């Protein structure tokens, strides 16, 4: 077999991992975020000022926010169930040190502290967890698209061939979920003040970078004979095209369908698509082609996975729009967000129950077809991950109350409620380019240029695969390459953030 065939075979015919392992893995990123925040608060407690050095700030962010994830999906994957315990114990130790060493004037009874915490005013104009969710999905995707080509990356984490739940399968759906949380329909920009046709024209123009990237990837892969897993999206299709067409189709549907009922459209779309898969020959066509021999003749036959899975991804997007609208309702206290967390957790639990029912009565999860179980799985686990990020944020808010004056970037701002006589909007907005930061932060840096970060990761992945025999790499070499690859990508984003450069012109 040629090197190209070897690499294609290396990521083919896989079956994924268990839902439990993926659920456990979801806790790692929030725990890394919590660890970074507690370390910054502890530094402020000891020195009376935040980390002011840009060099040390980047180093701390990379070592705490990114590096543990690299180890967890490679050499530490055999002990993945112990990783959250170790990280949680480390965080508990830091918190205990902060709690015992806080200033004497802030030492109040713990019960009183909890009551004050519940009444704490949180800046309702920003929801940092949305930004953190989207950035971490991007970071985890960037790690996986290169790490999967190395033998240290467990095959069970890679994309499943037909049925199964791989970590990378969830990443694809989480990308759709994250994009929908901040779409114009959720943020209520332009679509409220502009006519519907004008809004649709604007959205059509906004997706041209994704279409361009899709065409660029197609041409580069074909011209260089780069390895490709055809059963993922087809011969000519790729994920950039999926992102573009899902956004266009969603804008069209939400222009005629009430966006506050978008979950009904999502349910109908996913339900009808699953019914067609179960009762017609559509499933056989997706899996084996029109002739039943895995032929790839004609555009539809050649790209059947990418084209037909659009229904499932569109359903995920529409359901996520409903989630985004609910999240951005105005909540300005810890108590309000605790109640919101209860609702999110119950929704995730209900989706998981529906998932078990669907898998028992219909079929298992399939990213290749983007069937109903896949949609339920993605939505449930994305909600769980968001719950973990909000819990992390609330924990950091409580810790900041112990150390007055401390701050953590990409965390809720704590302050006094504004004058009740002042009029303020009824909706919150996610943290974006306008967030106020006391110092540089890797999360904010990536958030400013997310599409560029993802593009850079794809280009670097291609370069590494062309230059290096990844399949036969040793563990030490693999870790070195992955760390250099991620650090270079993060460094570029960090420099651009420091110089306030945003490459967005569409």
Coordinates of C-alpha atoms in Angstrom, one line a residue, residues 179-455:
X179 CA -22.2 28.5 15.4
X180 CA -25.9 28.5 16.0
X181 CA -25.6 30.0 19.5
X182 CA -24.2 33.3 18.0
X183 CA -26.0 33.4 14.7
X184 CA -27.8 36.7 13.7
X185 CA -31.2 35.2 14.4
X186 CA -30.1 34.6 18.0
X187 CA -28.3 37.9 18.5
X188 CA -31.3 39.6 16.8
X189 CA -29.1 41.7 14.7
X190 CA -30.1 42.8 11.2
X191 CA -32.9 40.3 10.9
X192 CA -35.1 42.6 13.1
X193 CA -34.3 45.9 11.6
X194 CA -34.0 44.8 7.9
X195 CA -36.5 43.3 5.5
X196 CA -36.4 39.6 5.3
X197 CA -35.1 39.5 1.8
X198 CA -32.3 42.0 2.7
X199 CA -31.4 39.8 5.6
X200 CA -31.2 36.7 3.4
X201 CA -29.0 38.5 0.9
X202 CA -26.7 39.5 3.7
X203 CA -26.5 36.0 5.0
X204 CA -25.8 34.7 1.5
X205 CA -22.9 37.1 1.2
X206 CA -21.6 36.2 4.7
X207 CA -21.0 32.5 3.8
X208 CA -18.7 33.2 0.9
X209 CA -15.6 32.6 3.0
X210 CA -16.8 29.1 3.9
X211 CA -17.6 28.3 0.3
X212 CA -14.2 29.6 -0.7
X213 CA -12.5 27.5 1.9
X214 CA -14.5 24.5 0.8
X215 CA -13.4 25.0 -2.8
X216 CA -9.8 25.7 -1.8
X217 CA -9.7 22.5 0.3
X218 CA -11.2 20.5 -2.6
X219 CA -8.7 21.8 -5.1
X220 CA -5.7 21.3 -2.8
X221 CA -6.6 17.8 -1.7
X222 CA -7.2 16.6 -5.3
X223 CA -4.1 18.4 -6.7
X224 CA -1.7 17.0 -4.1
X225 CA -3.3 13.6 -3.9
X226 CA -3.7 14.1 -0.2
X227 CA -5.3 11.3 1.8
X228 CA -9.1 11.6 2.2
X229 CA -11.7 9.5 3.9
X230 CA -14.4 9.4 1.2
X231 CA -17.2 8.0 3.3
X232 CA -17.1 11.1 5.6
X233 CA -18.7 13.5 3.2
X234 CA -18.1 12.1 -0.3
X235 CA -15.7 12.7 -3.2
X236 CA -16.1 16.5 -3.6
X237 CA -17.9 17.6 -0.4
X238 CA -16.3 18.7 2.8
X239 CA -17.3 20.2 6.1
X240 CA -16.8 23.8 4.9
X241 CA -19.6 23.3 2.4
X242 CA -21.8 21.8 5.1
X243 CA -21.3 24.8 7.4
X244 CA -22.1 27.2 4.6
X245 CA -25.3 25.4 3.3
X246 CA -26.6 24.7 6.8
X247 CA -26.4 28.4 7.7
X248 CA -28.0 29.5 4.4
X249 CA -30.8 26.9 4.8
X250 CA -31.4 27.9 8.4
X251 CA -31.6 31.6 7.5
X252 CA -34.2 30.8 4.8
X253 CA -36.3 28.7 7.2
X254 CA -36.1 31.2 10.0
X255 CA -37.2 33.9 7.7
X256 CA -40.6 32.2 7.2
X257 CA -40.8 30.2 10.5
X258 CA -41.0 31.7 14.0
X259 CA -37.6 31.5 15.4
X260 CA -38.9 31.1 18.9
X261 CA -40.4 27.8 17.7
X262 CA -37.4 26.6 15.9
X263 CA -37.2 23.5 18.0
X264 CA -40.4 22.3 16.4
X265 CA -38.9 22.7 12.9
X266 CA -35.8 20.8 14.1
X267 CA -37.9 18.0 15.5
X268 CA -40.0 17.7 12.4
X269 CA -36.9 17.8 10.1
X270 CA -35.0 15.2 12.1
X271 CA -38.1 13.0 12.6
X272 CA -39.1 13.0 8.9
X273 CA -35.5 12.3 7.9
X274 CA -35.2 9.4 10.3
X275 CA -38.6 8.0 9.1
X276 CA -37.3 8.0 5.5
X277 CA -34.1 6.3 6.6
X278 CA -36.0 3.6 8.4
X279 CA -38.9 3.0 5.9
X280 CA -37.4 3.6 2.5
X281 CA -34.2 2.7 0.6
X282 CA -32.6 6.0 1.5
X283 CA -30.4 4.3 4.1
X284 CA -29.1 1.8 1.6
X285 CA -28.4 4.6 -0.8
X286 CA -26.3 6.6 1.7
X287 CA -24.3 3.5 2.8
X288 CA -23.9 1.7 -0.5
X289 CA -24.8 4.0 -3.4
X290 CA -27.5 3.8 -6.0
X291 CA -26.3 0.5 -7.4
X292 CA -25.6 -1.0 -4.0
X293 CA -22.0 -1.6 -4.8
X294 CA -20.5 1.5 -3.2
X295 CA -20.2 3.2 -6.6
X296 CA -19.5 6.9 -6.9
X297 CA -20.9 7.7 -10.3
X298 CA -22.6 11.1 -10.7
X299 CA -22.5 14.1 -8.3
X300 CA -25.3 12.9 -6.0
X301 CA -23.9 9.4 -5.7
X302 CA -20.3 10.6 -5.2
X303 CA -21.3 13.0 -2.4
X304 CA -24.3 11.2 -0.9
X305 CA -23.1 11.4 2.7
X306 CA -22.4 15.1 2.6
X307 CA -25.6 16.1 0.8
X308 CA -28.1 13.9 2.7
X309 CA -26.5 14.5 6.1
X310 CA -27.4 18.2 5.7
X311 CA -30.9 17.4 7.0
X312 CA -29.5 16.2 10.3
X313 CA -27.0 19.1 10.7
X314 CA -29.8 21.6 9.8
X315 CA -31.9 20.0 12.6
X316 CA -29.1 20.4 15.1
X317 CA -28.6 24.1 14.0
X318 CA -32.3 24.9 14.4
X319 CA -32.5 23.3 17.8
X320 CA -29.4 25.2 18.8
X321 CA -31.0 28.5 17.8
X322 CA -33.7 27.7 20.3
X323 CA -31.1 27.0 23.0
X324 CA -29.3 30.3 22.1
X325 CA -32.5 32.3 22.4
X326 CA -33.2 30.8 25.8
X327 CA -29.6 31.4 27.0
X328 CA -29.6 35.0 26.0
X329 CA -32.7 35.9 28.1
X330 CA -31.7 38.4 30.7
X331 CA -30.3 36.9 33.9
X332 CA -28.3 39.1 36.2
X333 CA -27.8 37.0 39.4
X334 CA -26.2 33.8 40.4
X335 CA -29.6 32.5 41.6
X336 CA -31.0 33.1 38.1
X337 CA -28.2 31.1 36.5
X338 CA -28.5 28.3 39.0
X339 CA -32.2 28.0 37.9
X340 CA -31.1 28.1 34.3
X341 CA -28.6 25.3 34.9
X342 CA -31.3 23.2 36.4
X343 CA -33.3 23.6 33.2
X344 CA -30.3 22.8 30.9
X345 CA -29.4 19.7 32.9
X346 CA -33.0 18.4 32.8
X347 CA -33.2 19.0 29.1
X348 CA -29.9 17.2 28.5
X349 CA -31.2 14.3 30.6
X350 CA -34.4 14.1 28.6
X351 CA -32.4 14.1 25.4
X352 CA -30.3 11.3 26.7
X353 CA -33.4 9.3 27.5
X354 CA -34.8 9.9 24.1
X355 CA -31.4 8.9 22.6
X356 CA -31.6 5.5 24.4
X357 CA -35.1 5.0 23.2
X358 CA -34.2 5.8 19.6
X359 CA -31.2 3.5 19.6
X360 CA -33.3 0.7 21.0
X361 CA -36.2 1.2 18.5
X362 CA -34.6 2.6 15.4
X363 CA -30.8 2.5 15.0
X364 CA -27.5 3.5 16.7
X365 CA -25.9 6.9 16.3
X366 CA -24.5 7.6 12.8
X367 CA -22.6 10.7 12.0
X368 CA -22.3 9.5 8.4
X369 CA -26.1 9.8 8.0
X370 CA -26.6 12.4 10.7
X371 CA -29.7 10.5 11.8
X372 CA -32.0 11.3 14.7
X373 CA -29.9 9.5 17.3
X374 CA -26.9 11.5 16.2
X375 CA -28.8 14.8 16.6
X376 CA -30.0 13.9 20.1
X377 CA -26.5 12.8 21.1
X378 CA -24.9 16.0 19.9
X379 CA -27.5 18.3 21.5
X380 CA -27.4 16.4 24.8
X381 CA -23.6 16.4 25.1
X382 CA -23.3 20.0 24.0
X383 CA -25.7 21.1 26.7
X384 CA -23.8 19.0 29.2
X385 CA -20.5 20.7 28.2
X386 CA -22.1 24.1 28.4
X387 CA -23.5 23.3 31.9
X388 CA -19.9 22.4 33.0
X389 CA -18.6 25.7 31.7
X390 CA -21.2 27.7 33.5
X391 CA -20.5 25.8 36.7
X392 CA -16.9 26.6 36.3
X393 CA -17.7 30.3 35.8
X394 CA -19.9 30.3 39.0
X395 CA -17.1 28.6 41.0
X396 CA -14.7 31.3 39.9
X397 CA -17.2 34.0 40.7
X398 CA -17.5 32.6 44.3
X399 CA -13.7 32.4 44.6
X400 CA -13.3 36.0 43.4
X401 CA -15.6 37.1 46.2
X402 CA -13.1 35.6 48.6
X403 CA -10.2 37.6 47.1
X404 CA -11.6 41.1 46.5
X405 CA -10.0 42.8 43.5
X406 CA -8.9 39.6 41.7
X407 CA -10.0 39.1 38.1
X408 CA -10.1 36.2 35.7
X409 CA -10.3 36.8 31.9
X410 CA -13.4 35.4 30.1
X411 CA -15.2 35.1 33.4
X412 CA -18.3 36.9 34.6
X413 CA -17.9 40.5 35.8
X414 CA -19.1 40.9 39.4
X415 CA -20.4 44.3 40.4
X416 CA -23.3 46.3 41.8
X417 CA -26.7 46.3 40.1
X418 CA -27.3 49.3 37.9
X419 CA -29.8 52.0 38.9
X420 CA -33.2 50.5 38.6
X421 CA -34.4 53.7 36.9
X422 CA -32.1 53.1 34.0
X423 CA -33.6 51.2 31.1
X424 CA -31.7 48.3 29.8
X425 CA -32.5 45.7 27.1
X426 CA -34.2 42.4 27.7
X427 CA -31.5 40.2 26.1
X428 CA -28.0 39.4 26.9
X429 CA -25.3 38.9 24.3
X430 CA -22.3 36.5 24.3
X431 CA -18.8 37.8 24.9
X432 CA -17.3 38.8 21.6
X433 CA -14.9 41.3 20.2
X434 CA -16.1 44.0 22.5
X435 CA -15.4 42.2 25.8
X436 CA -13.4 44.2 28.3
X437 CA -10.2 42.5 29.4
X438 CA -7.7 43.6 32.0
X439 CA -5.0 41.7 30.2
X440 CA -4.5 39.3 27.3
X441 CA -6.1 36.0 27.3
X442 CA -5.7 33.0 24.9
X443 CA -9.4 32.4 24.8
X444 CA -10.2 35.9 23.8
X445 CA -7.3 35.8 21.3
X446 CA -8.7 32.7 19.5
X447 CA -12.3 34.1 19.8
X448 CA -11.3 37.2 17.8
X449 CA -10.2 35.1 14.8
X450 CA -11.9 31.8 15.1
X451 CA -12.3 31.1 11.4
X452 CA -8.6 32.0 10.8
X453 CA -7.5 29.7 13.7
X454 CA -9.5 26.8 12.2
X455 CA -8.1 27.5 8.7

